[in-house]
Amino acid sequence: MANENELAVASRAGTIRLEVVTPEGAAIRVDVDQVEAPSVNGEFGVLPGHLPLLAAMRPGVVRYRSAGKTLAAAVGSGFAEAGPDRMAILTDRCIDGKDVDVTDVRAQLDAATRKVDAWGDAAEGPAFDELSRAVQWFQAQLDAARELGRA
């Protein structure tokens, strides 16, 4: 745990270290001015000096500002831990909004949405839950690309 002097230095620096880690390794590792992320209870933001926080994440868009530029990445389910000088997101997947193949992802979203619709009133169980998560993941990718003016 950081001592008061370390926290004061981090707050004066005006940045926090953002790390997004997937099973394949670090997807994002950058110093940022702020972060916005999707939790299961809604969106939340983190600025330097933030009080400790632990949140369950849903698929969605992580927005962050670094060097005056706003960037966006799609993330899957996972957990976020934030503090005064650091935010770590552990997630099953992550893709930078600039790397999303919008045409392909839109087609996958359409196909998955048709499958969800076909479930009708029997919309429950592990297979349906997995399909619903896929729809959320495809939508998160398109949202990240859109935020960067690509969709």
JSON list of N, CA and C in Angstrom, two decimals, residues 85-130:
[
{"chain": "A", "resi": 85, "resn": "ASP", "atom": "N", "xyz": [-3.47, 6.27, -7.55]},
{"chain": "A", "resi": 85, "resn": "ASP", "atom": "CA", "xyz": [-2.49, 6.46, -8.61]},
{"chain": "A", "resi": 85, "resn": "ASP", "atom": "C", "xyz": [-2.48, 5.33, -9.64]},
{"chain": "A", "resi": 86, "resn": "ARG", "atom": "N", "xyz": [-3.51, 4.44, -9.58]},
{"chain": "A", "resi": 86, "resn": "ARG", "atom": "CA", "xyz": [-3.48, 3.28, -10.46]},
{"chain": "A", "resi": 86, "resn": "ARG", "atom": "C", "xyz": [-4.89, 2.72, -10.65]},
{"chain": "A", "resi": 87, "resn": "MET", "atom": "N", "xyz": [-5.14, 2.22, -11.87]},
{"chain": "A", "resi": 87, "resn": "MET", "atom": "CA", "xyz": [-6.37, 1.47, -12.12]},
{"chain": "A", "resi": 87, "resn": "MET", "atom": "C", "xyz": [-5.98, 0.25, -12.93]},
{"chain": "A", "resi": 88, "resn": "ALA", "atom": "N", "xyz": [-6.35, -0.91, -12.41]},
{"chain": "A", "resi": 88, "resn": "ALA", "atom": "CA", "xyz": [-6.08, -2.17, -13.10]},
{"chain": "A", "resi": 88, "resn": "ALA", "atom": "C", "xyz": [-7.40, -2.82, -13.47]},
{"chain": "A", "resi": 89, "resn": "ILE", "atom": "N", "xyz": [-7.50, -3.24, -14.73]},
{"chain": "A", "resi": 89, "resn": "ILE", "atom": "CA", "xyz": [-8.68, -3.95, -15.20]},
{"chain": "A", "resi": 89, "resn": "ILE", "atom": "C", "xyz": [-8.22, -5.34, -15.63]},
{"chain": "A", "resi": 90, "resn": "LEU", "atom": "N", "xyz": [-8.81, -6.36, -15.03]},
{"chain": "A", "resi": 90, "resn": "LEU", "atom": "CA", "xyz": [-8.55, -7.74, -15.40]},
{"chain": "A", "resi": 90, "resn": "LEU", "atom": "C", "xyz": [-9.77, -8.20, -16.18]},
{"chain": "A", "resi": 91, "resn": "THR", "atom": "N", "xyz": [-9.59, -8.55, -17.44]},
{"chain": "A", "resi": 91, "resn": "THR", "atom": "CA", "xyz": [-10.71, -8.87, -18.30]},
{"chain": "A", "resi": 91, "resn": "THR", "atom": "C", "xyz": [-10.39, -10.05, -19.20]},
{"chain": "A", "resi": 92, "resn": "ASP", "atom": "N", "xyz": [-11.44, -10.69, -19.70]},
{"chain": "A", "resi": 92, "resn": "ASP", "atom": "CA", "xyz": [-11.20, -11.84, -20.57]},
{"chain": "A", "resi": 92, "resn": "ASP", "atom": "C", "xyz": [-10.78, -11.43, -21.97]},
{"chain": "A", "resi": 93, "resn": "ARG", "atom": "N", "xyz": [-11.06, -10.17, -22.37]},
{"chain": "A", "resi": 93, "resn": "ARG", "atom": "CA", "xyz": [-10.65, -9.72, -23.71]},
{"chain": "A", "resi": 93, "resn": "ARG", "atom": "C", "xyz": [-10.65, -8.20, -23.79]},
{"chain": "A", "resi": 94, "resn": "CYS", "atom": "N", "xyz": [-9.87, -7.70, -24.74]},
{"chain": "A", "resi": 94, "resn": "CYS", "atom": "CA", "xyz": [-9.75, -6.25, -24.94]},
{"chain": "A", "resi": 94, "resn": "CYS", "atom": "C", "xyz": [-9.30, -6.01, -26.37]},
{"chain": "A", "resi": 95, "resn": "ILE", "atom": "N", "xyz": [-9.89, -5.00, -27.01]},
{"chain": "A", "resi": 95, "resn": "ILE", "atom": "CA", "xyz": [-9.45, -4.59, -28.33]},
{"chain": "A", "resi": 95, "resn": "ILE", "atom": "C", "xyz": [-9.56, -3.07, -28.42]},
{"chain": "A", "resi": 96, "resn": "ASP", "atom": "N", "xyz": [-8.52, -2.46, -28.95]},
{"chain": "A", "resi": 96, "resn": "ASP", "atom": "CA", "xyz": [-8.51, -1.02, -29.16]},
{"chain": "A", "resi": 96, "resn": "ASP", "atom": "C", "xyz": [-9.57, -0.69, -30.21]},
{"chain": "A", "resi": 97, "resn": "GLY", "atom": "N", "xyz": [-10.30, 0.39, -29.99]},
{"chain": "A", "resi": 97, "resn": "GLY", "atom": "CA", "xyz": [-11.35, 0.79, -30.92]},
{"chain": "A", "resi": 97, "resn": "GLY", "atom": "C", "xyz": [-10.85, 0.99, -32.34]},
{"chain": "A", "resi": 98, "resn": "LYS", "atom": "N", "xyz": [-9.59, 1.39, -32.51]},
{"chain": "A", "resi": 98, "resn": "LYS", "atom": "CA", "xyz": [-9.03, 1.60, -33.85]},
{"chain": "A", "resi": 98, "resn": "LYS", "atom": "C", "xyz": [-8.75, 0.28, -34.57]},
{"chain": "A", "resi": 99, "resn": "ASP", "atom": "N", "xyz": [-8.71, -0.83, -33.85]},
{"chain": "A", "resi": 99, "resn": "ASP", "atom": "CA", "xyz": [-8.41, -2.13, -34.44]},
{"chain": "A", "resi": 99, "resn": "ASP", "atom": "C", "xyz": [-9.64, -2.97, -34.76]},
{"chain": "A", "resi": 100, "resn": "VAL", "atom": "N", "xyz": [-10.82, -2.45, -34.47]},
{"chain": "A", "resi": 100, "resn": "VAL", "atom": "CA", "xyz": [-12.06, -3.20, -34.69]},
{"chain": "A", "resi": 100, "resn": "VAL", "atom": "C", "xyz": [-12.36, -3.26, -36.19]},
{"chain": "A", "resi": 101, "resn": "ASP", "atom": "N", "xyz": [-12.63, -4.45, -36.69]},
{"chain": "A", "resi": 101, "resn": "ASP", "atom": "CA", "xyz": [-13.08, -4.63, -38.07]},
{"chain": "A", "resi": 101, "resn": "ASP", "atom": "C", "xyz": [-14.60, -4.42, -38.05]},
{"chain": "A", "resi": 102, "resn": "VAL", "atom": "N", "xyz": [-15.02, -3.19, -38.29]},
{"chain": "A", "resi": 102, "resn": "VAL", "atom": "CA", "xyz": [-16.41, -2.79, -38.12]},
{"chain": "A", "resi": 102, "resn": "VAL", "atom": "C", "xyz": [-17.36, -3.65, -38.97]},
{"chain": "A", "resi": 103, "resn": "THR", "atom": "N", "xyz": [-17.02, -3.90, -40.21]},
{"chain": "A", "resi": 103, "resn": "THR", "atom": "CA", "xyz": [-17.90, -4.68, -41.10]},
{"chain": "A", "resi": 103, "resn": "THR", "atom": "C", "xyz": [-18.09, -6.10, -40.56]},
{"chain": "A", "resi": 104, "resn": "ASP", "atom": "N", "xyz": [-16.99, -6.74, -40.19]},
{"chain": "A", "resi": 104, "resn": "ASP", "atom": "CA", "xyz": [-17.05, -8.11, -39.68]},
{"chain": "A", "resi": 104, "resn": "ASP", "atom": "C", "xyz": [-17.82, -8.18, -38.36]},
{"chain": "A", "resi": 105, "resn": "VAL", "atom": "N", "xyz": [-17.52, -7.27, -37.45]},
{"chain": "A", "resi": 105, "resn": "VAL", "atom": "CA", "xyz": [-18.18, -7.28, -36.14]},
{"chain": "A", "resi": 105, "resn": "VAL", "atom": "C", "xyz": [-19.67, -6.98, -36.28]},
{"chain": "A", "resi": 106, "resn": "ARG", "atom": "N", "xyz": [-20.02, -6.06, -37.17]},
{"chain": "A", "resi": 106, "resn": "ARG", "atom": "CA", "xyz": [-21.44, -5.77, -37.39]},
{"chain": "A", "resi": 106, "resn": "ARG", "atom": "C", "xyz": [-22.18, -7.02, -37.89]},
{"chain": "A", "resi": 107, "resn": "ALA", "atom": "N", "xyz": [-21.56, -7.77, -38.80]},
{"chain": "A", "resi": 107, "resn": "ALA", "atom": "CA", "xyz": [-22.17, -9.01, -39.31]},
{"chain": "A", "resi": 107, "resn": "ALA", "atom": "C", "xyz": [-22.31, -10.04, -38.19]},
{"chain": "A", "resi": 108, "resn": "GLN", "atom": "N", "xyz": [-21.28, -10.16, -37.33]},
{"chain": "A", "resi": 108, "resn": "GLN", "atom": "CA", "xyz": [-21.36, -11.10, -36.21]},
{"chain": "A", "resi": 108, "resn": "GLN", "atom": "C", "xyz": [-22.45, -10.68, -35.22]},
{"chain": "A", "resi": 109, "resn": "LEU", "atom": "N", "xyz": [-22.58, -9.38, -34.98]},
{"chain": "A", "resi": 109, "resn": "LEU", "atom": "CA", "xyz": [-23.62, -8.89, -34.08]},
{"chain": "A", "resi": 109, "resn": "LEU", "atom": "C", "xyz": [-25.00, -9.19, -34.65]},
{"chain": "A", "resi": 110, "resn": "ASP", "atom": "N", "xyz": [-25.19, -8.95, -35.93]},
{"chain": "A", "resi": 110, "resn": "ASP", "atom": "CA", "xyz": [-26.49, -9.24, -36.55]},
{"chain": "A", "resi": 110, "resn": "ASP", "atom": "C", "xyz": [-26.84, -10.73, -36.44]},
{"chain": "A", "resi": 111, "resn": "ALA", "atom": "N", "xyz": [-25.87, -11.60, -36.72]},
{"chain": "A", "resi": 111, "resn": "ALA", "atom": "CA", "xyz": [-26.12, -13.05, -36.64]},
{"chain": "A", "resi": 111, "resn": "ALA", "atom": "C", "xyz": [-26.45, -13.47, -35.20]},
{"chain": "A", "resi": 112, "resn": "ALA", "atom": "N", "xyz": [-25.68, -12.96, -34.24]},
{"chain": "A", "resi": 112, "resn": "ALA", "atom": "CA", "xyz": [-25.92, -13.32, -32.84]},
{"chain": "A", "resi": 112, "resn": "ALA", "atom": "C", "xyz": [-27.26, -12.78, -32.35]},
{"chain": "A", "resi": 113, "resn": "THR", "atom": "N", "xyz": [-27.63, -11.59, -32.79]},
{"chain": "A", "resi": 113, "resn": "THR", "atom": "CA", "xyz": [-28.91, -11.00, -32.39]},
{"chain": "A", "resi": 113, "resn": "THR", "atom": "C", "xyz": [-30.07, -11.83, -32.94]},
{"chain": "A", "resi": 114, "resn": "ARG", "atom": "N", "xyz": [-29.94, -12.30, -34.17]},
{"chain": "A", "resi": 114, "resn": "ARG", "atom": "CA", "xyz": [-30.99, -13.18, -34.74]},
{"chain": "A", "resi": 114, "resn": "ARG", "atom": "C", "xyz": [-31.13, -14.46, -33.91]},
{"chain": "A", "resi": 115, "resn": "LYS", "atom": "N", "xyz": [-30.01, -15.01, -33.47]},
{"chain": "A", "resi": 115, "resn": "LYS", "atom": "CA", "xyz": [-30.06, -16.23, -32.64]},
{"chain": "A", "resi": 115, "resn": "LYS", "atom": "C", "xyz": [-30.73, -15.95, -31.30]},
{"chain": "A", "resi": 116, "resn": "VAL", "atom": "N", "xyz": [-30.42, -14.80, -30.70]},
{"chain": "A", "resi": 116, "resn": "VAL", "atom": "CA", "xyz": [-31.06, -14.42, -29.43]},
{"chain": "A", "resi": 116, "resn": "VAL", "atom": "C", "xyz": [-32.56, -14.29, -29.62]},
{"chain": "A", "resi": 117, "resn": "ASP", "atom": "N", "xyz": [-32.95, -13.62, -30.69]},
{"chain": "A", "resi": 117, "resn": "ASP", "atom": "CA", "xyz": [-34.38, -13.44, -30.97]},
{"chain": "A", "resi": 117, "resn": "ASP", "atom": "C", "xyz": [-35.10, -14.78, -31.17]},
{"chain": "A", "resi": 118, "resn": "ALA", "atom": "N", "xyz": [-34.39, -15.75, -31.75]},
{"chain": "A", "resi": 118, "resn": "ALA", "atom": "CA", "xyz": [-35.00, -17.05, -32.03]},
{"chain": "A", "resi": 118, "resn": "ALA", "atom": "C", "xyz": [-35.28, -17.84, -30.74]},
{"chain": "A", "resi": 119, "resn": "TRP", "atom": "N", "xyz": [-34.64, -17.48, -29.63]},
{"chain": "A", "resi": 119, "resn": "TRP", "atom": "CA", "xyz": [-34.88, -18.18, -28.37]},
{"chain": "A", "resi": 119, "resn": "TRP", "atom": "C", "xyz": [-36.30, -17.94, -27.87]},
{"chain": "A", "resi": 120, "resn": "GLY", "atom": "N", "xyz": [-36.86, -16.78, -28.19]},
{"chain": "A", "resi": 120, "resn": "GLY", "atom": "CA", "xyz": [-38.23, -16.47, -27.75]},
{"chain": "A", "resi": 120, "resn": "GLY", "atom": "C", "xyz": [-38.38, -16.51, -26.24]},
{"chain": "A", "resi": 121, "resn": "ASP", "atom": "N", "xyz": [-39.45, -17.15, -25.77]},
{"chain": "A", "resi": 121, "resn": "ASP", "atom": "CA", "xyz": [-39.75, -17.20, -24.34]},
{"chain": "A", "resi": 121, "resn": "ASP", "atom": "C", "xyz": [-38.84, -18.15, -23.57]},
{"chain": "A", "resi": 122, "resn": "ALA", "atom": "N", "xyz": [-38.10, -18.99, -24.26]},
{"chain": "A", "resi": 122, "resn": "ALA", "atom": "CA", "xyz": [-37.21, -19.96, -23.60]},
{"chain": "A", "resi": 122, "resn": "ALA", "atom": "C", "xyz": [-35.81, -19.37, -23.38]},
{"chain": "A", "resi": 123, "resn": "ALA", "atom": "N", "xyz": [-35.74, -18.06, -23.25]},
{"chain": "A", "resi": 123, "resn": "ALA", "atom": "CA", "xyz": [-34.45, -17.37, -23.15]},
{"chain": "A", "resi": 123, "resn": "ALA", "atom": "C", "xyz": [-33.83, -17.51, -21.77]},
{"chain": "A", "resi": 124, "resn": "GLU", "atom": "N", "xyz": [-33.21, -18.66, -21.54]},
{"chain": "A", "resi": 124, "resn": "GLU", "atom": "CA", "xyz": [-32.49, -18.89, -20.29]},
{"chain": "A", "resi": 124, "resn": "GLU", "atom": "C", "xyz": [-31.54, -20.08, -20.46]},
{"chain": "A", "resi": 125, "resn": "GLY", "atom": "N", "xyz": [-30.67, -20.24, -19.49]},
{"chain": "A", "resi": 125, "resn": "GLY", "atom": "CA", "xyz": [-29.72, -21.35, -19.52]},
{"chain": "A", "resi": 125, "resn": "GLY", "atom": "C", "xyz": [-28.34, -20.90, -19.96]},
{"chain": "A", "resi": 126, "resn": "PRO", "atom": "N", "xyz": [-27.35, -21.77, -19.77]},
{"chain": "A", "resi": 126, "resn": "PRO", "atom": "CA", "xyz": [-25.95, -21.43, -20.07]},
{"chain": "A", "resi": 126, "resn": "PRO", "atom": "C", "xyz": [-25.71, -21.06, -21.54]},
{"chain": "A", "resi": 127, "resn": "ALA", "atom": "N", "xyz": [-26.34, -21.76, -22.46]},
{"chain": "A", "resi": 127, "resn": "ALA", "atom": "CA", "xyz": [-26.13, -21.46, -23.89]},
{"chain": "A", "resi": 127, "resn": "ALA", "atom": "C", "xyz": [-26.66, -20.07, -24.22]},
{"chain": "A", "resi": 128, "resn": "PHE", "atom": "N", "xyz": [-27.83, -19.74, -23.68]},
{"chain": "A", "resi": 128, "resn": "PHE", "atom": "CA", "xyz": [-28.40, -18.42, -23.92]},
{"chain": "A", "resi": 128, "resn": "PHE", "atom": "C", "xyz": [-27.54, -17.34, -23.28]},
{"chain": "A", "resi": 129, "resn": "ASP", "atom": "N", "xyz": [-27.05, -17.59, -22.06]},
{"chain": "A", "resi": 129, "resn": "ASP", "atom": "CA", "xyz": [-26.19, -16.61, -21.38]},
{"chain": "A", "resi": 129, "resn": "ASP", "atom": "C", "xyz": [-24.93, -16.35, -22.19]},
{"chain": "A", "resi": 130, "resn": "GLU", "atom": "N", "xyz": [-24.33, -17.40, -22.73]},
{"chain": "A", "resi": 130, "resn": "GLU", "atom": "CA", "xyz": [-23.12, -17.23, -23.54]},
{"chain": "A", "resi": 130, "resn": "GLU", "atom": "C", "xyz": [-23.41, -16.42, -24.80]}
]
